[in-house]
């Protein structure tokens, strides 16, 4: 089948957009779903900077959202102007997944995504996440039932395989396409790799060559150089960025400039200071309780120091802080010394 999502890249070799059925993703850069990270506060931060085309919520357990649990509903919440937004579900029961998908569609999801990529032991033990790659028939049933239950586009995020000996992303990708998925994203790592492993993007490239729906590449995309390399090596339709966005929230701007073949000007020290301070205040306002705000902010700030002169010193100062006020004082002191 001819891939109708390919673009004429004669003048500019890099993609400007792709479509998930009728939803335009432009630029073709996606904030990956990350547990404990891509909450509404972090997504607001990324949106305030720009350069991306789609954001994802954290993954949501199908059982809890089906029952409309308060915590699940909070995870699924998003701002009225956050468009397009993908809500990701995980689970192993096709019917519960379908019912959950109806709920998140009613909540206003632009796109519903099925999690077949999470390597967490807790999730995989329940046959969810990347464990579904070991059960192609179950994976097919889940995609089929969810597809029948919703009217919005459906996507699937997966890994290249569960183990090194069975890197079956092309097979699972074909199954997802046959059952009605409108796009898929593939992380080059296997579940066995966890967060390490040696870069192997061949299964992304193979899947892209065999499918007619968009294929999005994921894994170690941290700057313009790694983004362009992934596009050239896989001919993928878009790029999904996870930990790279935690390290540097401006990474989408940097890559977007590269896709347009334009010069990128990194943010000044002052812009970084303002963003970090604003981010701290947003966590305080959104989560109310200081203990929760403190923990959430430290989790992100543990990565944020990338690109800052003597950044590890700021990281340690933040991690050792015992209050939000102390964090703010440490941020102020660090940037005054950095001037």
mmCIF file of C-alpha atoms in Angstrom:
data_model
loop_
_atom_site.group_PDB
_atom_site.id
_atom_site.type_symbol
_atom_site.label_atom_id
_atom_site.label_comp_id
_atom_site.label_asym_id
_atom_site.label_seq_id
_atom_site.Cartn_x
_atom_site.Cartn_y
_atom_site.Cartn_z
ATOM 1 C CA UNK A 1 0.000 0.000 0.000
ATOM 2 C CA UNK A 2 1.281 3.471 -0.855
ATOM 3 C CA UNK A 3 1.909 5.601 2.194
ATOM 4 C CA UNK A 4 -0.302 8.632 1.642
ATOM 5 C CA UNK A 5 1.278 10.400 4.594
ATOM 6 C CA UNK A 6 4.653 10.834 2.898
ATOM 7 C CA UNK A 7 5.408 14.399 1.951
ATOM 8 C CA UNK A 8 7.340 15.915 -0.907
ATOM 9 C CA UNK A 9 10.645 16.712 0.754
ATOM 10 C CA UNK A 10 12.496 17.840 -2.355
ATOM 11 C CA UNK A 11 13.049 21.418 -1.222
ATOM 12 C CA UNK A 12 13.127 20.681 2.491
ATOM 13 C CA UNK A 13 13.989 17.057 3.383
ATOM 14 C CA UNK A 14 12.252 17.203 6.759
ATOM 15 C CA UNK A 15 8.530 16.785 7.538
ATOM 16 C CA UNK A 16 6.446 19.834 8.434
ATOM 17 C CA UNK A 17 3.385 17.935 9.658
ATOM 18 C CA UNK A 18 1.502 14.671 9.609
ATOM 19 C CA UNK A 19 -2.128 13.711 10.125
ATOM 20 C CA UNK A 20 -3.708 11.349 12.618
ATOM 21 C CA UNK A 21 -6.740 10.714 10.454
ATOM 22 C CA UNK A 22 -8.170 14.258 10.282
ATOM 23 C CA UNK A 23 -6.055 15.788 13.070
ATOM 24 C CA UNK A 24 -3.102 17.829 11.832
ATOM 25 C CA UNK A 25 0.037 17.527 13.950
ATOM 26 C CA UNK A 26 2.233 20.498 13.129
ATOM 27 C CA UNK A 27 5.069 20.678 13.805
ATOM 28 C CA UNK A 28 5.456 16.880 13.859
ATOM 29 C CA UNK A 29 6.940 16.934 17.374
ATOM 30 C CA UNK A 30 5.175 15.245 20.271
ATOM 31 C CA UNK A 31 5.613 15.427 24.033
ATOM 32 C CA UNK A 32 5.710 11.775 25.112
ATOM 33 C CA UNK A 33 3.525 10.465 27.935
ATOM 34 C CA UNK A 34 5.627 10.083 31.097
ATOM 35 C CA UNK A 35 4.317 8.830 34.427
ATOM 36 C CA UNK A 36 4.630 11.441 37.134
ATOM 37 C CA UNK A 37 5.897 14.026 34.649
ATOM 38 C CA UNK A 38 3.422 15.009 31.927
ATOM 39 C CA UNK A 39 0.803 16.336 34.286
ATOM 40 C CA UNK A 40 -1.140 19.455 33.385
ATOM 41 C CA UNK A 41 1.451 21.718 35.033
ATOM 42 C CA UNK A 42 4.364 20.345 33.027
ATOM 43 C CA UNK A 43 2.352 20.414 29.823
ATOM 44 C CA UNK A 44 1.530 24.063 30.467
ATOM 45 C CA UNK A 45 5.259 24.736 30.752
ATOM 46 C CA UNK A 46 5.955 23.080 27.401
ATOM 47 C CA UNK A 47 3.039 24.886 25.769
ATOM 48 C CA UNK A 48 4.251 28.243 27.077
ATOM 49 C CA UNK A 49 7.528 27.693 25.210
ATOM 50 C CA UNK A 50 6.073 26.139 22.056
ATOM 51 C CA UNK A 51 7.593 24.242 19.152
ATOM 52 C CA UNK A 52 5.526 21.070 19.606
ATOM 53 C CA UNK A 53 2.450 19.781 17.780
ATOM 54 C CA UNK A 54 0.865 17.371 20.273
ATOM 55 C CA UNK A 55 0.937 16.651 24.005
ATOM 56 C CA UNK A 56 0.106 13.480 25.923
ATOM 57 C CA UNK A 57 -1.248 12.982 29.411
ATOM 58 C CA UNK A 58 0.343 10.518 31.801
ATOM 59 C CA UNK A 59 -1.008 7.012 31.255
ATOM 60 C CA UNK A 60 -4.341 6.245 32.914
ATOM 61 C CA UNK A 61 -5.413 2.818 34.196
ATOM 62 C CA UNK A 62 -8.510 1.764 32.269
ATOM 63 C CA UNK A 63 -10.187 0.257 35.331
ATOM 64 C CA UNK A 64 -9.930 3.472 37.341
ATOM 65 C CA UNK A 65 -11.093 5.811 34.575
ATOM 66 C CA UNK A 66 -13.945 3.456 33.669
ATOM 67 C CA UNK A 67 -15.151 3.842 37.267
ATOM 68 C CA UNK A 68 -14.511 7.602 37.064
ATOM 69 C CA UNK A 69 -12.163 7.587 40.038
ATOM 70 C CA UNK A 70 -11.148 11.065 41.205
ATOM 71 C CA UNK A 71 -7.425 10.462 40.750
ATOM 72 C CA UNK A 72 -7.909 9.092 37.240
ATOM 73 C CA UNK A 73 -10.133 12.018 36.297
ATOM 74 C CA UNK A 74 -7.491 14.416 37.608
ATOM 75 C CA UNK A 75 -4.810 12.693 35.510
ATOM 76 C CA UNK A 76 -7.084 12.927 32.478
ATOM 77 C CA UNK A 77 -7.814 16.634 32.942
ATOM 78 C CA UNK A 78 -6.477 19.227 30.526
ATOM 79 C CA UNK A 79 -6.902 22.915 29.761
ATOM 80 C CA UNK A 80 -9.730 23.968 27.407
ATOM 81 C CA UNK A 81 -7.210 25.411 24.943
ATOM 82 C CA UNK A 82 -4.899 22.381 25.022
ATOM 83 C CA UNK A 83 -5.351 21.092 21.502
ATOM 84 C CA UNK A 84 -4.574 18.588 20.190
ATOM 85 C CA UNK A 85 -4.319 16.420 23.315
ATOM 86 C CA UNK A 86 -3.887 12.631 23.484
ATOM 87 C CA UNK A 87 -5.113 10.694 26.507
ATOM 88 C CA UNK A 88 -3.310 7.403 27.018
ATOM 89 C CA UNK A 89 -4.937 4.304 28.511
ATOM 90 C CA UNK A 90 -3.427 1.052 29.708
ATOM 91 C CA UNK A 91 -4.967 -2.285 30.622
ATOM 92 C CA UNK A 92 -5.420 -5.858 29.471
ATOM 93 C CA UNK A 93 -9.201 -6.322 29.264
ATOM 94 C CA UNK A 94 -10.530 -5.315 25.820
ATOM 95 C CA UNK A 95 -14.019 -4.495 27.103
ATOM 96 C CA UNK A 96 -12.817 -2.424 30.056
ATOM 97 C CA UNK A 97 -10.406 -0.614 27.742
ATOM 98 C CA UNK A 98 -13.296 0.124 25.373
ATOM 99 C CA UNK A 99 -15.469 1.463 28.188
ATOM 100 C CA UNK A 100 -12.596 3.578 29.466
ATOM 101 C CA UNK A 101 -12.036 4.949 25.979
ATOM 102 C CA UNK A 102 -15.663 6.075 25.853
ATOM 103 C CA UNK A 103 -15.157 7.957 29.117
ATOM 104 C CA UNK A 104 -12.060 9.823 27.954
ATOM 105 C CA UNK A 105 -13.703 10.613 24.633
ATOM 106 C CA UNK A 106 -16.564 12.161 26.584
ATOM 107 C CA UNK A 107 -13.984 14.171 28.534
ATOM 108 C CA UNK A 108 -12.916 15.753 25.245
ATOM 109 C CA UNK A 109 -9.822 13.821 24.182
ATOM 110 C CA UNK A 110 -8.632 14.739 20.688
ATOM 111 C CA UNK A 111 -6.854 11.394 20.331
ATOM 112 C CA UNK A 112 -6.997 8.203 22.412
ATOM 113 C CA UNK A 113 -3.775 6.229 22.743
ATOM 114 C CA UNK A 114 -3.257 2.631 23.873
ATOM 115 C CA UNK A 115 -0.170 2.021 25.992
ATOM 116 C CA UNK A 116 1.800 -0.963 24.703
ATOM 117 C CA UNK A 117 5.141 0.559 25.611
ATOM 118 C CA UNK A 118 5.410 1.025 29.381
ATOM 119 C CA UNK A 119 8.212 -1.217 30.760
ATOM 120 C CA UNK A 120 7.110 -0.849 34.402
ATOM 121 C CA UNK A 121 7.084 -4.166 36.270
ATOM 122 C CA UNK A 122 3.824 -3.202 37.964
ATOM 123 C CA UNK A 123 2.101 -2.491 34.655
ATOM 124 C CA UNK A 124 3.581 -5.474 32.804
ATOM 125 C CA UNK A 125 2.680 -7.824 35.667
ATOM 126 C CA UNK A 126 -0.941 -7.037 34.950
ATOM 127 C CA UNK A 127 -0.393 -7.770 31.246
ATOM 128 C CA UNK A 128 -0.623 -4.109 30.387
ATOM 129 C CA UNK A 129 1.900 -1.795 28.766
ATOM 130 C CA UNK A 130 4.658 -3.471 26.788
ATOM 131 C CA UNK A 131 3.618 -6.930 28.040
ATOM 132 C CA UNK A 132 0.890 -6.785 25.389
ATOM 133 C CA UNK A 133 3.608 -7.194 22.765
ATOM 134 C CA UNK A 134 3.991 -10.765 23.990
ATOM 135 C CA UNK A 135 0.302 -11.418 23.273
ATOM 136 C CA UNK A 136 -0.507 -10.335 19.695
ATOM 137 C CA UNK A 137 -4.047 -11.760 19.795
ATOM 138 C CA UNK A 138 -4.869 -9.839 22.969
ATOM 139 C CA UNK A 139 -3.282 -6.689 21.548
ATOM 140 C CA UNK A 140 -5.451 -7.073 18.447
ATOM 141 C CA UNK A 141 -8.597 -7.543 20.511
ATOM 142 C CA UNK A 142 -7.889 -4.422 22.561
ATOM 143 C CA UNK A 143 -7.321 -2.240 19.501
ATOM 144 C CA UNK A 144 -10.410 -3.695 17.817
ATOM 145 C CA UNK A 145 -12.731 -3.133 20.785
ATOM 146 C CA UNK A 146 -11.450 0.376 21.536
ATOM 147 C CA UNK A 147 -11.754 1.329 17.870
ATOM 148 C CA UNK A 148 -15.406 0.223 17.813
ATOM 149 C CA UNK A 149 -16.181 2.203 20.961
ATOM 150 C CA UNK A 150 -14.937 5.648 19.899
ATOM 151 C CA UNK A 151 -15.226 8.174 17.087
ATOM 152 C CA UNK A 152 -11.987 10.112 17.688
ATOM 153 C CA UNK A 153 -8.670 8.896 16.216
ATOM 154 C CA UNK A 154 -6.914 5.968 17.884
ATOM 155 C CA UNK A 155 -3.142 5.551 18.217
ATOM 156 C CA UNK A 156 -0.835 3.012 19.850
ATOM 157 C CA UNK A 157 2.536 3.529 21.527
ATOM 158 C CA UNK A 158 4.871 0.541 21.755
ATOM 159 C CA UNK A 159 8.485 -0.543 22.087
ATOM 160 C CA UNK A 160 10.501 -2.414 19.465
ATOM 161 C CA UNK A 161 9.711 -5.591 21.377
ATOM 162 C CA UNK A 162 9.502 -7.113 24.821
ATOM 163 C CA UNK A 163 12.845 -8.909 24.604
ATOM 164 C CA UNK A 164 15.897 -8.672 22.365
ATOM 165 C CA UNK A 165 15.027 -12.079 20.907
ATOM 166 C CA UNK A 166 11.534 -10.968 19.888
ATOM 167 C CA UNK A 167 11.640 -7.431 18.551
ATOM 168 C CA UNK A 168 8.217 -7.695 16.927
ATOM 169 C CA UNK A 169 7.174 -4.059 16.503
ATOM 170 C CA UNK A 170 6.552 -4.517 12.740
ATOM 171 C CA UNK A 171 4.186 -7.419 13.448
ATOM 172 C CA UNK A 172 2.329 -5.568 16.218
ATOM 173 C CA UNK A 173 2.258 -2.453 14.061
ATOM 174 C CA UNK A 174 0.579 -4.361 11.214
ATOM 175 C CA UNK A 175 -1.967 -5.791 13.636
ATOM 176 C CA UNK A 176 -2.758 -2.332 14.997
ATOM 177 C CA UNK A 177 -3.190 -0.931 11.492
ATOM 178 C CA UNK A 178 -5.452 -3.812 10.446
ATOM 179 C CA UNK A 179 -7.613 -3.301 13.533
ATOM 180 C CA UNK A 180 -8.051 0.389 12.812
ATOM 181 C CA UNK A 181 -5.262 2.328 14.524
ATOM 182 C CA UNK A 182 -4.677 5.710 12.874
ATOM 183 C CA UNK A 183 -0.983 6.031 13.836
ATOM 184 C CA UNK A 184 1.626 4.309 15.984
ATOM 185 C CA UNK A 185 4.678 5.424 17.919
ATOM 186 C CA UNK A 186 7.656 3.127 18.455
ATOM 187 C CA UNK A 187 10.419 3.476 21.027
ATOM 188 C CA UNK A 188 13.564 1.769 19.766
ATOM 189 C CA UNK A 189 14.245 0.150 23.151
ATOM 190 C CA UNK A 190 12.822 -3.201 24.210
ATOM 191 C CA UNK A 191 11.245 -3.741 27.604
ATOM 192 C CA UNK A 192 14.372 -5.715 28.457
ATOM 193 C CA UNK A 193 16.454 -2.589 27.808
ATOM 194 C CA UNK A 194 14.499 -0.549 30.387
ATOM 195 C CA UNK A 195 16.181 2.866 29.992
ATOM 196 C CA UNK A 196 19.534 1.646 28.677
ATOM 197 C CA UNK A 197 20.583 -0.503 25.758
ATOM 198 C CA UNK A 198 22.357 0.170 22.487
ATOM 199 C CA UNK A 199 20.515 2.284 19.913
ATOM 200 C CA UNK A 200 18.752 0.089 17.331
ATOM 201 C CA UNK A 201 16.272 1.876 15.123
ATOM 202 C CA UNK A 202 15.885 -0.800 12.434
ATOM 203 C CA UNK A 203 12.437 -1.902 13.641
ATOM 204 C CA UNK A 204 11.149 1.666 13.454
ATOM 205 C CA UNK A 205 12.435 1.959 9.888
ATOM 206 C CA UNK A 206 11.045 -1.450 8.923
ATOM 207 C CA UNK A 207 7.616 -0.651 10.359
ATOM 208 C CA UNK A 208 7.561 2.715 8.630
ATOM 209 C CA UNK A 209 8.358 1.063 5.293
ATOM 210 C CA UNK A 210 5.591 -1.527 5.685
ATOM 211 C CA UNK A 211 2.670 0.526 7.029
ATOM 212 C CA UNK A 212 0.428 3.140 5.449
ATOM 213 C CA UNK A 213 -0.432 4.957 8.693
ATOM 214 C CA UNK A 214 1.987 7.451 10.273
ATOM 215 C CA UNK A 215 4.839 5.980 12.289
ATOM 216 C CA UNK A 216 6.381 8.130 15.013
ATOM 217 C CA UNK A 217 9.906 7.515 16.302
ATOM 218 C CA UNK A 218 10.790 7.706 19.986
ATOM 219 C CA UNK A 219 13.943 7.241 22.046
ATOM 220 C CA UNK A 220 16.954 9.414 22.926
ATOM 221 C CA UNK A 221 15.839 12.408 20.891
ATOM 222 C CA UNK A 222 17.437 15.146 22.969
ATOM 223 C CA UNK A 223 18.462 17.865 20.510
ATOM 224 C CA UNK A 224 18.402 18.886 16.856
ATOM 225 C CA UNK A 225 21.264 16.576 15.918
ATOM 226 C CA UNK A 226 19.644 13.434 17.365
ATOM 227 C CA UNK A 227 16.277 14.445 15.874
ATOM 228 C CA UNK A 228 17.621 14.855 12.339
ATOM 229 C CA UNK A 229 19.547 11.620 12.661
ATOM 230 C CA UNK A 230 16.365 9.760 13.654
ATOM 231 C CA UNK A 231 14.447 11.213 10.699
ATOM 232 C CA UNK A 232 17.194 10.299 8.266
ATOM 233 C CA UNK A 233 17.622 6.777 9.657
ATOM 234 C CA UNK A 234 13.921 5.865 9.801
ATOM 235 C CA UNK A 235 12.047 8.179 7.390
ATOM 236 C CA UNK A 236 9.462 8.471 10.180
ATOM 237 C CA UNK A 237 6.550 10.890 10.048
ATOM 238 C CA UNK A 238 7.176 12.549 13.393
ATOM 239 C CA UNK A 239 9.260 12.515 16.546
ATOM 240 C CA UNK A 240 8.183 11.822 20.116
ATOM 241 C CA UNK A 241 10.313 13.369 22.841
ATOM 242 C CA UNK A 242 10.268 12.348 26.501
ATOM 243 C CA UNK A 243 13.231 12.762 28.826
ATOM 244 C CA UNK A 244 14.801 15.213 26.390
ATOM 245 C CA UNK A 245 11.985 17.638 27.221
ATOM 246 C CA UNK A 246 12.662 17.223 30.935
ATOM 247 C CA UNK A 247 16.321 18.061 30.444
ATOM 248 C CA UNK A 248 15.590 20.999 28.187
ATOM 249 C CA UNK A 249 12.021 22.302 27.759
ATOM 250 C CA UNK A 250 13.245 24.365 24.772
ATOM 251 C CA UNK A 251 14.172 21.208 22.850
ATOM 252 C CA UNK A 252 11.004 21.435 20.740
ATOM 253 C CA UNK A 253 11.931 24.942 19.625
ATOM 254 C CA UNK A 254 15.452 23.787 18.793
ATOM 255 C CA UNK A 255 14.260 20.833 16.708
ATOM 256 C CA UNK A 256 11.488 22.821 15.051
ATOM 257 C CA UNK A 257 14.053 25.368 13.879
ATOM 258 C CA UNK A 258 16.195 22.563 12.469
ATOM 259 C CA UNK A 259 13.218 21.089 10.582
ATOM 260 C CA UNK A 260 12.642 24.501 9.021
ATOM 261 C CA UNK A 261 16.362 24.813 8.325
ATOM 262 C CA UNK A 262 16.468 27.993 10.394
ATOM 263 C CA UNK A 263 18.978 29.230 12.931
ATOM 264 C CA UNK A 264 18.177 28.418 16.553
ATOM 265 C CA UNK A 265 19.042 30.885 19.293
ATOM 266 C CA UNK A 266 19.208 29.184 22.717
ATOM 267 C CA UNK A 267 17.424 30.850 25.645
ATOM 268 C CA UNK A 268 19.424 33.318 27.695
ATOM 269 C CA UNK A 269 20.345 32.689 31.313
ATOM 270 C CA UNK A 270 17.655 35.181 32.318
ATOM 271 C CA UNK A 271 14.969 33.328 30.334
ATOM 272 C CA UNK A 272 15.975 30.105 32.046
ATOM 273 C CA UNK A 273 15.758 31.758 35.453
ATOM 274 C CA UNK A 274 12.299 33.185 34.746
ATOM 275 C CA UNK A 275 11.021 29.861 33.423
ATOM 276 C CA UNK A 276 12.324 27.854 36.366
ATOM 277 C CA UNK A 277 10.869 30.323 38.880
ATOM 278 C CA UNK A 278 7.525 30.429 37.044
ATOM 279 C CA UNK A 279 7.482 26.649 36.932
ATOM 280 C CA UNK A 280 8.028 26.503 40.695
ATOM 281 C CA UNK A 281 5.118 28.885 41.306
ATOM 282 C CA UNK A 282 2.838 26.874 39.027
ATOM 283 C CA UNK A 283 3.536 23.671 40.931
ATOM 284 C CA UNK A 284 2.806 25.483 44.181
ATOM 285 C CA UNK A 285 -0.480 26.873 42.838
ATOM 286 C CA UNK A 286 -1.640 23.703 41.058
ATOM 287 C CA UNK A 287 -0.840 21.136 43.750
ATOM 288 C CA UNK A 288 -1.605 23.300 46.808
ATOM 289 C CA UNK A 289 0.089 21.000 49.350
ATOM 290 C CA UNK A 290 3.742 21.963 49.803
ATOM 291 C CA UNK A 291 4.984 18.387 50.192
ATOM 292 C CA UNK A 292 3.469 17.331 46.874
ATOM 293 C CA UNK A 293 4.607 20.487 45.072
ATOM 294 C CA UNK A 294 8.117 20.085 46.475
ATOM 295 C CA UNK A 295 8.399 16.478 45.321
ATOM 296 C CA UNK A 296 6.981 17.144 41.857
ATOM 297 C CA UNK A 297 9.250 20.126 41.284
ATOM 298 C CA UNK A 298 12.354 18.254 42.444
ATOM 299 C CA UNK A 299 11.532 15.408 40.073
ATOM 300 C CA UNK A 300 11.615 17.741 37.078
ATOM 301 C CA UNK A 301 14.446 19.956 38.323
ATOM 302 C CA UNK A 302 16.573 16.835 38.668
ATOM 303 C CA UNK A 303 16.908 16.996 34.876
ATOM 304 C CA UNK A 304 16.431 20.678 34.120
ATOM 305 C CA UNK A 305 19.990 21.829 34.761
ATOM 306 C CA UNK A 306 21.169 20.681 31.301
ATOM 307 C CA UNK A 307 22.781 23.547 29.397
ATOM 308 C CA UNK A 308 23.349 25.737 32.437
ATOM 309 C CA UNK A 309 26.876 26.731 33.448
ATOM 310 C CA UNK A 310 27.650 24.789 36.625
ATOM 311 C CA UNK A 311 24.182 23.290 36.317
ATOM 312 C CA UNK A 312 24.884 20.291 38.598
ATOM 313 C CA UNK A 313 25.371 22.733 41.484
ATOM 314 C CA UNK A 314 21.842 24.083 40.954
ATOM 315 C CA UNK A 315 20.506 20.548 40.761
ATOM 316 C CA UNK A 316 22.035 19.604 44.096
ATOM 317 C CA UNK A 317 20.879 22.827 45.752
ATOM 318 C CA UNK A 318 17.297 22.161 44.644
ATOM 319 C CA UNK A 319 17.331 18.500 45.672
ATOM 320 C CA UNK A 320 18.637 19.415 49.149
ATOM 321 C CA UNK A 321 16.037 22.131 49.687
ATOM 322 C CA UNK A 322 13.462 21.455 52.386
ATOM 323 C CA UNK A 323 10.827 23.951 51.279
ATOM 324 C CA UNK A 324 9.584 25.796 48.209
ATOM 325 C CA UNK A 325 10.892 29.023 49.716
ATOM 326 C CA UNK A 326 14.364 27.519 50.061
ATOM 327 C CA UNK A 327 14.243 26.335 46.449
ATOM 328 C CA UNK A 328 13.320 29.824 45.281
ATOM 329 C CA UNK A 329 16.183 31.329 47.290
ATOM 330 C CA UNK A 330 18.627 28.808 45.814
ATOM 331 C CA UNK A 331 17.421 29.546 42.281
ATOM 332 C CA UNK A 332 17.801 33.289 42.843
ATOM 333 C CA UNK A 333 21.289 32.884 44.317
ATOM 334 C CA UNK A 334 22.446 30.567 41.523
ATOM 335 C CA UNK A 335 21.383 32.876 38.721
ATOM 336 C CA UNK A 336 22.792 35.977 40.415
ATOM 337 C CA UNK A 337 26.177 34.238 40.576
ATOM 338 C CA UNK A 338 25.815 33.049 36.960
ATOM 339 C CA UNK A 339 25.408 36.592 35.584
#
